Amino acid sequence: MALSLNDKFVKNFVSEDEISKISSEVYEAQKTLMNRCGEGNDFLGWIDLPVDYDKEEFARIKAAAEKIKNTCDIFVVIGIGGSYLGARAAIEFVKSPVYNNLKKDTPDIYFAGNSISPSALADLVKICEGKDVCINVVSKSGTTTEPAVAFRVFRKLLEDKYGKEGAKERIFATTDKAKGTLKKFSDESGYETFVVPDDVGGRFSVLTAVGLLPIAAAGIDIDKMMQGAQDARAKYISDDINTNDCLKYVAIRNILHRDGKSVEILAAYEPAAQMLCEWWKQLFGESEGKDGKGIYPSSVIFSTDLHSLGQYIQDGNRIMFETVLDIKNANDKLPIPFDPENVDKLNFLAGEDLDYVNHKAMLGTLIAHTDGNVPNIVIELDDRSAYSFGYLVYFFEYACAVSGYTLGVNPFNQPGVESYKKNMFALLGKEGYEELRSELDKRIN
Ligand code: PA5
């Protein structure tokens, strides 16, 4: 088992009695999920994905990743939200946040189309100058503005450099299997396409081609990743809160929420987990934050943020609890050198591995924060392997779905995302938005 929940630092805040009281609600939510009878039940493809995925496409993903490795220096992955965060989280977590700067036999990987910043796109275009480039445009709907604009820019770049015929060998599209502008255009243009299954929403799609192609292109073992998710699935679809850590996590976070803790901070002592935290925030934020409900998902990287947000967590408004990701085995060993001068008086640590110090910082912080009345749930993860990443992804996806139903929301829609889009299109003068435009113009002026 790659993951276990340590509830030692939450025991003073949540009693066994409270857990047993809420467990019937959690079981009910789990039953709703597994019987596929709740709201959003047409988006449950992710539940069985680790055991029931398209094997033919999986083989094509590996072949495409190999082709990408052999033909380009830079692989640009274009997508936003669920069509971007999972892949980036995996690459940074399993490899490194400085993956692009490491010596390797796989291409540099950059992400585009996840903002509307001209500078972000222009910088990336400059980085690609003189390099061989392949791109993967990822959009389930095929109509999202941010990736669509970036795709225009990079398609032109590739067509100018390699011609239409050459470019089509370097463009990979991940989108709906039949619908949408991107699918139609890709088929007409002869691009290789991969599928975002109908019944898997963006934020639950990291184990589909959406995540798997970029992850495989980075040289990460996607078989092991799927295996991790498969083993997690076998463990978490059981319905005994005493042995199912995922249900226990759901129970504890909902008890804390009802007790007035409206913010959950995911804390990791590993910078490689930064994008994992971003993925997690999207997963829980888009799934639970609706109808005036939800736990606000936030994140910190320690010890970095102990020198900034640490003050607030220790001492500020008591509105939060923490979920701490404790990675048991670091990817690297780094012993602290001995200094004959002992200028910094740190020789008592000479010869100790830096990870030993990191773990002591974690334990010290766990005690300090619980003393400061911040409950801490600890998720212990073996390591940063592909297997553990797959396991952790499934843990959070399953927890998020059960928690959403426990909270009384549909965890699988995201109606709130549309509001900004409508206003943006109106302000940009898109056809069909004329009435809204004049209304907004009046408010602005
Ligand atoms: O989780 C979601 O559904 C969203 O974050 C989408 O992934 C995001 O909006 C991108 O959508 P699309 O893949 O259709 O471009």
Tab-separated table of C-alpha atoms and ligand atoms in Angstrom:
chain	number	residue	atom	x	y	z
A	1	MET	CA	0.000	0.000	0.000
A	2	ALA	CA	1.514	3.297	-1.075
A	3	LEU	CA	-0.584	5.538	1.130
A	4	SER	CA	-1.921	5.636	4.654
A	5	LEU	CA	-3.787	8.201	6.705
A	6	ASN	CA	-2.314	9.235	10.034
A	7	ASP	CA	-4.965	10.824	12.249
A	8	LYS	CA	-2.778	11.379	15.325
A	9	PHE	CA	-2.759	15.156	14.869
A	10	VAL	CA	-6.501	15.440	14.387
A	11	LYS	CA	-7.603	13.326	17.350
A	12	ASN	CA	-7.901	16.335	19.694
A	13	PHE	CA	-10.359	17.916	17.278
A	14	VAL	CA	-12.423	14.985	15.964
A	15	SER	CA	-13.668	12.214	18.244
A	16	GLU	CA	-14.253	8.550	17.336
A	17	ASP	CA	-17.876	9.171	18.220
A	18	GLU	CA	-18.170	11.981	15.654
A	19	ILE	CA	-16.588	9.744	13.011
A	20	SER	CA	-18.995	6.943	13.744
A	21	LYS	CA	-21.939	9.401	13.652
A	22	ILE	CA	-21.043	10.846	10.238
A	23	SER	CA	-20.094	7.461	8.764
A	24	SER	CA	-23.679	6.589	7.760
A	25	GLU	CA	-23.805	9.801	5.678
A	26	VAL	CA	-20.445	8.981	4.091
A	27	TYR	CA	-21.618	5.431	3.277
A	28	GLU	CA	-24.795	6.849	1.773
A	29	ALA	CA	-22.741	9.232	-0.384
A	30	GLN	CA	-20.488	6.359	-1.435
A	31	LYS	CA	-23.548	4.249	-2.312
A	32	THR	CA	-24.934	7.118	-4.389
A	33	LEU	CA	-21.634	7.236	-6.253
A	34	MET	CA	-21.223	3.510	-6.790
A	35	ASN	CA	-24.881	2.926	-7.715
A	36	ARG	CA	-24.532	5.793	-10.152
A	37	CYS	CA	-27.770	7.368	-8.985
A	38	GLY	CA	-26.592	10.850	-7.911
A	39	GLU	CA	-26.424	14.146	-9.770
A	40	GLY	CA	-23.701	14.200	-12.404
A	41	ASN	CA	-23.837	10.409	-12.815
A	42	ASP	CA	-23.016	10.691	-16.498
A	43	PHE	CA	-19.475	11.713	-15.475
A	44	LEU	CA	-18.388	8.617	-13.577
A	45	GLY	CA	-16.078	7.044	-16.172
A	46	TRP	CA	-13.053	7.812	-13.974
A	47	ILE	CA	-14.181	5.280	-11.305
A	48	ASP	CA	-13.318	2.237	-13.410
A	49	LEU	CA	-10.723	3.875	-15.635
A	50	PRO	CA	-7.717	2.196	-13.954
A	51	VAL	CA	-9.128	-1.253	-14.793
A	52	ASP	CA	-11.211	-0.484	-17.817
A	53	TYR	CA	-9.233	1.772	-20.135
A	54	ASP	CA	-8.804	1.609	-23.885
A	55	LYS	CA	-5.752	-0.675	-24.255
A	56	GLU	CA	-5.386	0.026	-27.971
A	57	GLU	CA	-5.259	3.761	-27.321
A	58	PHE	CA	-2.871	3.205	-24.399
A	59	ALA	CA	-0.443	1.496	-26.824
A	60	ARG	CA	-0.866	4.380	-29.289
A	61	ILE	CA	-0.070	6.850	-26.512
A	62	LYS	CA	3.205	5.039	-25.814
A	63	ALA	CA	4.070	4.957	-29.518
A	64	ALA	CA	3.280	8.673	-29.902
A	65	ALA	CA	5.385	9.469	-26.824
A	66	GLU	CA	8.274	7.581	-28.409
A	67	LYS	CA	7.838	9.519	-31.679
A	68	ILE	CA	7.747	12.799	-29.748
A	69	LYS	CA	10.944	11.870	-27.869
A	70	ASN	CA	12.679	11.064	-31.139
A	71	THR	CA	11.590	14.074	-33.166
A	72	CYS	CA	11.599	17.123	-30.950
A	73	ASP	CA	13.636	19.149	-28.471
A	74	ILE	CA	10.531	20.875	-27.100
A	75	PHE	CA	7.075	19.438	-26.556
A	76	VAL	CA	4.407	22.092	-25.979
A	77	VAL	CA	1.244	20.936	-24.227
A	78	ILE	CA	-1.657	23.312	-24.838
A	79	GLY	CA	-4.616	23.183	-22.442
A	80	ILE	CA	-6.192	24.755	-19.382
A	81	GLY	CA	-7.764	23.521	-16.128
A	82	GLY	CA	-8.333	19.783	-16.169
A	83	SER	CA	-6.741	19.635	-19.612
A	84	TYR	CA	-3.398	20.761	-18.185
A	85	LEU	CA	-2.936	20.516	-14.428
A	86	GLY	CA	-2.737	16.728	-14.059
A	87	ALA	CA	0.031	16.269	-16.615
A	88	ARG	CA	2.108	19.084	-15.182
A	89	ALA	CA	1.530	17.837	-11.632
A	90	ALA	CA	2.744	14.348	-12.576
A	91	ILE	CA	5.841	15.526	-14.433
A	92	GLU	CA	6.945	17.845	-11.628
A	93	PHE	CA	6.064	15.362	-8.864
A	94	VAL	CA	7.595	12.221	-10.337
A	95	LYS	CA	10.504	13.893	-12.159
A	96	SER	CA	11.237	17.387	-10.911
A	97	PRO	CA	9.953	20.966	-10.917
A	98	VAL	CA	13.139	21.739	-12.861
A	99	TYR	CA	12.609	18.807	-15.252
A	100	ASN	CA	13.419	21.007	-18.266
A	101	ASN	CA	16.818	21.915	-16.864
A	102	LEU	CA	17.891	18.360	-16.103
A	103	LYS	CA	20.094	16.231	-18.343
A	104	LYS	CA	17.737	13.734	-20.002
A	105	ASP	CA	16.872	11.839	-23.165
A	106	THR	CA	13.311	13.204	-23.284
A	107	PRO	CA	12.197	16.595	-24.658
A	108	ASP	CA	11.743	19.741	-22.618
A	109	ILE	CA	8.035	20.108	-21.885
A	110	TYR	CA	6.294	23.477	-21.698
A	111	PHE	CA	2.656	24.254	-21.049
A	112	ALA	CA	0.743	26.879	-23.025
A	113	GLY	CA	-2.852	28.025	-23.342
A	114	ASN	CA	-3.383	28.122	-19.581
A	115	SER	CA	-3.589	31.924	-19.408
A	116	ILE	CA	-4.291	34.853	-21.718
A	117	SER	CA	-0.980	36.546	-21.014
A	118	PRO	CA	0.722	37.720	-24.230
A	119	SER	CA	4.085	37.614	-22.459
A	120	ALA	CA	3.716	33.970	-21.425
A	121	LEU	CA	2.970	32.954	-25.007
A	122	ALA	CA	5.563	35.258	-26.578
A	123	ASP	CA	8.298	33.976	-24.243
A	124	LEU	CA	7.486	30.409	-25.145
A	125	VAL	CA	7.578	31.189	-28.864
A	126	LYS	CA	11.054	32.685	-28.319
A	127	ILE	CA	12.201	29.583	-26.417
A	128	CYS	CA	11.127	27.463	-29.402
A	129	GLU	CA	13.238	29.435	-31.886
A	130	GLY	CA	15.779	27.159	-33.588
A	131	LYS	CA	14.423	24.054	-31.843
A	132	ASP	CA	12.445	21.117	-33.112
A	133	VAL	CA	8.949	21.320	-31.696
A	134	CYS	CA	5.925	19.017	-31.330
A	135	ILE	CA	2.615	20.069	-29.794
A	136	ASN	CA	-0.284	18.403	-28.048
A	137	VAL	CA	-3.471	20.457	-28.030
A	138	VAL	CA	-5.816	19.233	-25.307
A	139	SER	CA	-9.424	20.384	-25.069
A	140	LYS	CA	-12.434	18.216	-24.352
A	141	SER	CA	-14.884	20.800	-25.646
A	142	GLY	CA	-12.536	21.915	-28.378
A	143	THR	CA	-13.791	25.470	-27.975
A	144	THR	CA	-12.006	26.877	-24.905
A	145	THR	CA	-10.585	30.306	-25.747
A	146	GLU	CA	-7.198	30.123	-23.982
A	147	PRO	CA	-5.953	26.894	-25.627
A	148	ALA	CA	-7.613	27.783	-28.940
A	149	VAL	CA	-5.576	31.012	-29.166
A	150	ALA	CA	-2.333	29.263	-28.189
A	151	PHE	CA	-3.052	26.513	-30.717
A	152	ARG	CA	-3.442	29.122	-33.502
A	153	VAL	CA	-0.056	30.570	-32.600
A	154	PHE	CA	1.763	27.230	-32.410
A	155	ARG	CA	0.058	25.747	-35.462
A	156	LYS	CA	1.271	28.727	-37.481
A	157	LEU	CA	4.741	28.364	-35.991
A	158	LEU	CA	4.891	24.686	-37.005
A	159	GLU	CA	3.370	25.227	-40.444
A	160	ASP	CA	5.790	28.088	-41.173
A	161	LYS	CA	8.713	25.923	-40.101
A	162	TYR	CA	7.805	22.476	-41.446
A	163	GLY	CA	5.033	23.159	-44.001
A	164	LYS	CA	1.499	21.796	-43.578
A	165	GLU	CA	2.580	18.198	-44.283
A	166	GLY	CA	5.520	18.299	-41.895
A	167	ALA	CA	3.469	20.055	-39.212
A	168	LYS	CA	0.759	17.433	-39.207
A	169	GLU	CA	3.314	14.826	-38.079
A	170	ARG	CA	4.100	17.031	-35.081
A	171	ILE	CA	0.609	17.938	-33.933
A	172	PHE	CA	-1.290	15.631	-31.589
A	173	ALA	CA	-4.834	16.481	-30.512
A	174	THR	CA	-6.614	15.163	-27.427
A	175	THR	CA	-10.322	15.899	-27.559
A	176	ASP	CA	-13.816	14.433	-27.756
A	177	LYS	CA	-14.075	11.199	-29.746
A	178	ALA	CA	-16.561	12.627	-32.255
A	179	LYS	CA	-17.885	16.083	-31.363
A	180	GLY	CA	-16.415	19.575	-31.472
A	181	THR	CA	-14.462	21.898	-33.708
A	182	LEU	CA	-11.071	20.509	-32.657
A	183	LYS	CA	-11.994	16.920	-33.525
A	184	LYS	CA	-13.372	17.950	-36.929
A	185	PHE	CA	-10.397	20.144	-37.709
A	186	SER	CA	-7.876	17.506	-36.560
A	187	ASP	CA	-9.443	14.804	-38.691
A	188	GLU	CA	-9.498	17.090	-41.728
A	189	SER	CA	-5.885	18.078	-41.128
A	190	GLY	CA	-4.656	14.510	-40.562
A	191	TYR	CA	-3.443	14.950	-36.957
A	192	GLU	CA	-3.245	11.920	-34.699
A	193	THR	CA	-6.043	12.214	-32.151
A	194	PHE	CA	-6.618	10.830	-28.669
A	195	VAL	CA	-9.845	10.706	-26.741
A	196	VAL	CA	-11.210	12.434	-23.661
A	197	PRO	CA	-13.981	9.977	-22.787
A	198	ASP	CA	-17.514	11.441	-22.684
A	199	ASP	CA	-18.022	10.312	-19.109
A	200	VAL	CA	-14.782	11.745	-17.670
A	201	GLY	CA	-14.752	15.437	-16.731
A	202	GLY	CA	-11.625	17.561	-17.144
A	203	ARG	CA	-10.486	17.533	-13.517
A	204	PHE	CA	-10.873	13.731	-13.351
A	205	SER	CA	-9.011	13.146	-16.627
A	206	VAL	CA	-5.331	12.823	-15.676
A	207	LEU	CA	-5.408	9.048	-16.192
A	208	THR	CA	-6.816	9.413	-19.725
A	209	ALA	CA	-4.827	10.485	-22.798
A	210	VAL	CA	-5.155	14.058	-21.445
A	211	GLY	CA	-2.500	13.335	-18.834
A	212	LEU	CA	-0.950	10.155	-20.143
A	213	LEU	CA	0.538	11.442	-23.407
A	214	PRO	CA	2.567	14.313	-21.875
A	215	ILE	CA	3.437	12.144	-18.878
A	216	ALA	CA	4.714	9.327	-21.109
A	217	ALA	CA	6.613	11.852	-23.254
A	218	ALA	CA	8.456	12.895	-20.082
A	219	GLY	CA	9.662	9.294	-19.749
A	220	ILE	CA	7.392	8.376	-16.821
A	221	ASP	CA	6.179	4.774	-16.633
A	222	ILE	CA	2.436	5.082	-17.282
A	223	ASP	CA	1.873	1.350	-16.704
A	224	LYS	CA	3.063	1.766	-13.127
A	225	MET	CA	0.934	4.884	-12.730
A	226	MET	CA	-2.186	3.005	-13.833
A	227	GLN	CA	-1.232	0.129	-11.529
A	228	GLY	CA	-1.077	2.543	-8.589
A	229	ALA	CA	-4.537	3.875	-9.437
A	230	GLN	CA	-5.839	0.330	-9.901
A	231	ASP	CA	-4.598	-0.765	-6.464
A	232	ALA	CA	-6.055	2.369	-4.878
A	233	ARG	CA	-9.399	1.678	-6.538
A	234	ALA	CA	-9.457	-1.878	-5.164
A	235	LYS	CA	-8.804	-0.492	-1.682
A	236	TYR	CA	-11.154	2.495	-1.657
A	237	ILE	CA	-14.316	1.098	-3.206
A	238	SER	CA	-14.758	-0.965	-0.009
A	239	ASP	CA	-17.235	0.410	2.519
A	240	ASP	CA	-15.588	0.078	5.924
A	241	ILE	CA	-14.485	3.404	7.317
A	242	ASN	CA	-12.163	1.622	9.762
A	243	THR	CA	-10.032	0.188	6.977
A	244	ASN	CA	-10.770	2.629	4.149
A	245	ASP	CA	-8.540	5.699	4.622
A	246	CYS	CA	-10.247	7.495	1.783
A	247	LEU	CA	-13.654	7.381	3.504
A	248	LYS	CA	-12.004	8.340	6.785
A	249	TYR	CA	-10.499	11.410	5.114
A	250	VAL	CA	-13.963	12.321	3.785
A	251	ALA	CA	-15.470	11.890	7.252
A	252	ILE	CA	-12.822	13.952	9.044
A	253	ARG	CA	-12.809	16.861	6.587
A	254	ASN	CA	-16.620	17.072	6.663
A	255	ILE	CA	-16.708	16.979	10.486
A	256	LEU	CA	-14.126	19.775	10.599
A	257	HIS	CA	-16.070	21.755	8.008
A	258	ARG	CA	-19.275	21.485	10.052
A	259	ASP	CA	-17.259	22.629	13.039
A	260	GLY	CA	-16.485	25.931	11.287
A	261	LYS	CA	-13.269	25.050	9.469
A	262	SER	CA	-14.046	26.404	6.032
A	263	VAL	CA	-10.519	26.300	4.562
A	264	GLU	CA	-8.463	23.177	3.872
A	265	ILE	CA	-4.760	23.749	3.269
A	266	LEU	CA	-2.865	21.026	1.464
A	267	ALA	CA	0.683	21.231	2.804
A	268	ALA	CA	3.705	19.480	1.350
A	269	TYR	CA	7.348	19.683	2.378
A	270	GLU	CA	8.434	19.162	-1.199
A	271	PRO	CA	8.529	21.824	-3.950
A	272	ALA	CA	7.942	19.052	-6.505
A	273	ALA	CA	4.399	18.854	-5.097
A	274	GLN	CA	3.519	22.467	-5.990
A	275	MET	CA	1.618	21.585	-9.161
A	276	LEU	CA	0.064	18.562	-7.481
A	277	CYS	CA	-1.396	21.080	-5.033
A	278	GLU	CA	-2.693	23.149	-7.970
A	279	TRP	CA	-4.304	20.022	-9.464
A	280	TRP	CA	-5.834	19.195	-6.051
A	281	LYS	CA	-7.188	22.736	-5.662
A	282	GLN	CA	-8.941	22.513	-9.014
A	283	LEU	CA	-10.299	19.052	-8.228
A	284	PHE	CA	-11.847	20.060	-4.911
A	285	GLY	CA	-12.582	23.694	-5.752
A	286	GLU	CA	-14.543	23.002	-8.939
A	287	SER	CA	-16.199	19.926	-7.472
A	288	GLU	CA	-17.330	21.213	-4.084
A	289	GLY	CA	-17.525	24.982	-4.417
A	290	LYS	CA	-21.107	25.595	-5.510
A	291	ASP	CA	-24.596	26.425	-4.221
A	292	GLY	CA	-22.974	28.560	-1.507
A	293	LYS	CA	-21.242	25.435	-0.116
A	294	GLY	CA	-17.791	23.855	-0.055
A	295	ILE	CA	-14.468	23.827	1.756
A	296	TYR	CA	-12.122	26.400	0.217
A	297	PRO	CA	-9.004	24.531	-0.989
A	298	SER	CA	-5.700	26.276	-0.442
A	299	SER	CA	-2.104	25.051	-0.450
A	300	VAL	CA	1.359	25.719	0.902
A	301	ILE	CA	4.826	24.374	0.302
A	302	PHE	CA	6.804	24.102	3.532
A	303	SER	CA	9.252	25.061	4.807
A	304	THR	CA	9.143	27.859	2.160
A	305	ASP	CA	5.728	29.093	3.275
A	306	LEU	CA	6.507	28.729	6.967
A	307	HIS	CA	8.311	32.009	6.345
A	308	SER	CA	5.179	33.633	4.925
A	309	LEU	CA	1.731	32.059	5.449
A	310	GLY	CA	3.094	30.097	8.412
A	311	GLN	CA	2.414	33.102	10.626
A	312	TYR	CA	-1.275	33.186	9.665
A	313	ILE	CA	-1.694	29.439	10.054
A	314	GLN	CA	-0.088	29.488	13.503
A	315	ASP	CA	-1.763	32.583	14.816
A	316	GLY	CA	-4.409	34.085	12.555
A	317	ASN	CA	-8.167	33.615	12.215
A	318	ARG	CA	-8.937	29.957	13.166
A	319	ILE	CA	-10.808	29.019	9.997
A	320	MET	CA	-8.608	26.276	8.612
A	321	PHE	CA	-7.368	22.739	8.910
A	322	GLU	CA	-4.359	21.254	7.166
A	323	THR	CA	-3.916	18.079	5.157
A	324	VAL	CA	-0.216	17.332	5.214
A	325	LEU	CA	1.387	15.234	2.512
A	326	ASP	CA	4.226	13.330	4.176
A	327	ILE	CA	6.456	11.793	1.500
A	328	LYS	CA	8.313	9.043	3.323
A	329	ASN	CA	11.247	8.572	0.941
A	330	ALA	CA	12.840	11.499	-0.870
A	331	ASN	CA	14.047	11.018	-4.444
A	332	ASP	CA	17.541	12.149	-3.495
A	333	LYS	CA	20.015	11.764	-0.687
A	334	LEU	CA	21.886	14.897	0.361
A	335	PRO	CA	24.085	14.657	3.450
A	336	ILE	CA	24.907	17.931	5.197
A	337	PRO	CA	28.662	18.630	4.918
A	338	PHE	CA	30.964	19.031	7.899
A	339	ASP	CA	32.514	22.497	8.249
A	340	PRO	CA	35.781	22.590	10.232
A	341	GLU	CA	35.100	26.253	11.094
A	342	ASN	CA	31.498	25.501	12.152
A	343	VAL	CA	30.658	29.129	11.301
A	344	ASP	CA	26.914	28.534	11.360
A	345	LYS	CA	27.056	26.162	14.379
A	346	LEU	CA	25.376	23.472	12.341
A	347	ASN	CA	27.992	20.757	12.802
A	348	PHE	CA	25.568	18.858	15.064
A	349	LEU	CA	23.782	18.075	11.780
A	350	ALA	CA	26.880	17.183	9.755
A	351	GLY	CA	26.439	13.846	8.020
A	352	GLU	CA	22.663	13.849	8.491
A	353	ASP	CA	20.608	13.608	5.342
A	354	LEU	CA	18.657	16.774	4.498
A	355	ASP	CA	15.445	14.729	4.371
A	356	TYR	CA	15.945	13.921	8.075
A	357	VAL	CA	15.934	17.662	8.789
A	358	ASN	CA	12.901	18.162	6.532
A	359	HIS	CA	10.967	15.524	8.486
A	360	LYS	CA	11.902	17.070	11.828
A	361	ALA	CA	10.661	20.414	10.471
A	362	MET	CA	7.423	18.666	9.556
A	363	LEU	CA	6.986	17.096	12.997
A	364	GLY	CA	7.819	20.381	14.725
A	365	THR	CA	5.266	22.169	12.585
A	366	LEU	CA	2.575	19.530	13.106
A	367	ILE	CA	2.906	19.990	16.861
A	368	ALA	CA	3.069	23.803	16.650
A	369	HIS	CA	0.042	24.079	14.359
A	370	THR	CA	-2.104	21.674	16.384
A	371	ASP	CA	-1.083	23.622	19.525
A	372	GLY	CA	-2.325	26.680	17.621
A	373	ASN	CA	-5.705	24.922	17.174
A	374	VAL	CA	-5.258	23.899	13.560
A	375	PRO	CA	-6.276	20.253	13.063
A	376	ASN	CA	-3.791	18.332	10.894
A	377	ILE	CA	-4.671	15.275	8.821
A	378	VAL	CA	-1.510	13.517	7.619
A	379	ILE	CA	-1.396	11.543	4.392
A	380	GLU	CA	1.703	9.357	4.356
A	381	LEU	CA	2.885	8.510	0.861
A	382	ASP	CA	5.731	6.061	0.209
A	383	ASP	CA	7.590	8.123	-2.357
A	384	ARG	CA	7.303	10.179	-5.549
A	385	SER	CA	7.175	7.190	-7.902
A	386	ALA	CA	4.750	6.906	-10.813
A	387	TYR	CA	2.965	4.166	-8.847
A	388	SER	CA	2.486	6.378	-5.785
A	389	PHE	CA	1.327	9.284	-7.947
A	390	GLY	CA	-1.374	7.090	-9.546
A	391	TYR	CA	-2.398	5.849	-6.097
A	392	LEU	CA	-2.632	9.365	-4.675
A	393	VAL	CA	-4.585	10.690	-7.663
A	394	TYR	CA	-7.204	7.987	-7.224
A	395	PHE	CA	-7.343	8.580	-3.452
A	396	PHE	CA	-8.153	12.264	-3.988
A	397	GLU	CA	-10.557	11.725	-6.905
A	398	TYR	CA	-12.574	9.152	-4.964
A	399	ALA	CA	-12.519	11.270	-1.794
A	400	CYS	CA	-13.632	14.322	-3.742
A	401	ALA	CA	-16.609	12.550	-5.291
A	402	VAL	CA	-17.800	10.987	-2.002
A	403	SER	CA	-17.167	14.243	-0.140
A	404	GLY	CA	-19.134	16.247	-2.709
A	405	TYR	CA	-22.174	14.029	-2.246
A	406	THR	CA	-21.729	14.133	1.560
A	407	LEU	CA	-21.741	17.915	1.307
A	408	GLY	CA	-24.886	17.853	-0.852
A	409	VAL	CA	-23.545	19.166	-4.164
A	410	ASN	CA	-23.133	17.721	-7.642
A	411	PRO	CA	-19.337	17.188	-7.698
A	412	PHE	CA	-19.194	16.786	-11.459
A	413	ASN	CA	-20.410	20.074	-12.916
A	414	GLN	CA	-18.855	23.542	-12.925
A	415	PRO	CA	-21.639	26.026	-13.746
A	416	GLY	CA	-19.741	28.924	-12.152
A	417	VAL	CA	-16.961	28.795	-14.742
A	418	GLU	CA	-19.335	30.108	-17.421
A	419	SER	CA	-19.938	33.529	-15.838
A	420	TYR	CA	-16.594	35.094	-16.694
A	421	LYS	CA	-16.641	33.574	-20.172
A	422	LYS	CA	-20.008	35.151	-21.041
A	423	ASN	CA	-18.860	38.563	-19.858
A	424	MET	CA	-15.505	38.261	-21.646
A	425	PHE	CA	-17.162	37.302	-24.948
A	426	ALA	CA	-19.660	40.163	-24.596
A	427	LEU	CA	-16.887	42.680	-23.896
A	428	LEU	CA	-14.889	41.354	-26.841
A	429	GLY	CA	-17.898	41.882	-29.139
A	430	LYS	CA	-18.580	38.238	-29.987
A	431	GLU	CA	-21.652	37.685	-32.133
A	432	GLY	CA	-24.742	36.811	-30.110
A	433	TYR	CA	-23.648	38.705	-26.978
A	434	GLU	CA	-24.804	42.210	-28.064
A	435	GLU	CA	-27.410	42.720	-25.351
A	436	LEU	CA	-25.078	41.650	-22.543
A	437	ARG	CA	-22.389	43.901	-23.990
A	438	SER	CA	-24.474	47.045	-23.754
A	439	GLU	CA	-25.532	46.108	-20.223
A	440	LEU	CA	-21.889	45.553	-19.149
A	441	ASP	CA	-20.689	48.700	-20.931
A	442	LYS	CA	-23.152	50.726	-18.868
A	443	ARG	CA	-21.829	49.156	-15.636
A	444	ILE	CA	-18.216	49.777	-16.573
A	445	ASN	CA	-18.651	53.334	-17.737
B	1	PA5	O1	-12.474	20.362	-15.054
B	1	PA5	C1	-12.973	20.908	-16.029
B	1	PA5	O2	-13.933	20.428	-16.627
B	1	PA5	C2	-12.383	22.190	-16.568
B	1	PA5	O3	-11.346	22.632	-15.780
B	1	PA5	C3	-11.880	21.969	-17.981
B	1	PA5	O4	-10.922	20.952	-17.967
B	1	PA5	C4	-11.284	23.255	-18.556
B	1	PA5	O5	-12.226	24.275	-18.505
B	1	PA5	C5	-10.829	23.037	-19.986
B	1	PA5	O6	-11.888	22.622	-20.776
B	1	PA5	P1	-11.648	21.966	-22.204
B	1	PA5	O7	-10.895	20.692	-22.000
B	1	PA5	O8	-13.018	21.723	-22.737
B	1	PA5	O9	-10.857	22.950	-23.019
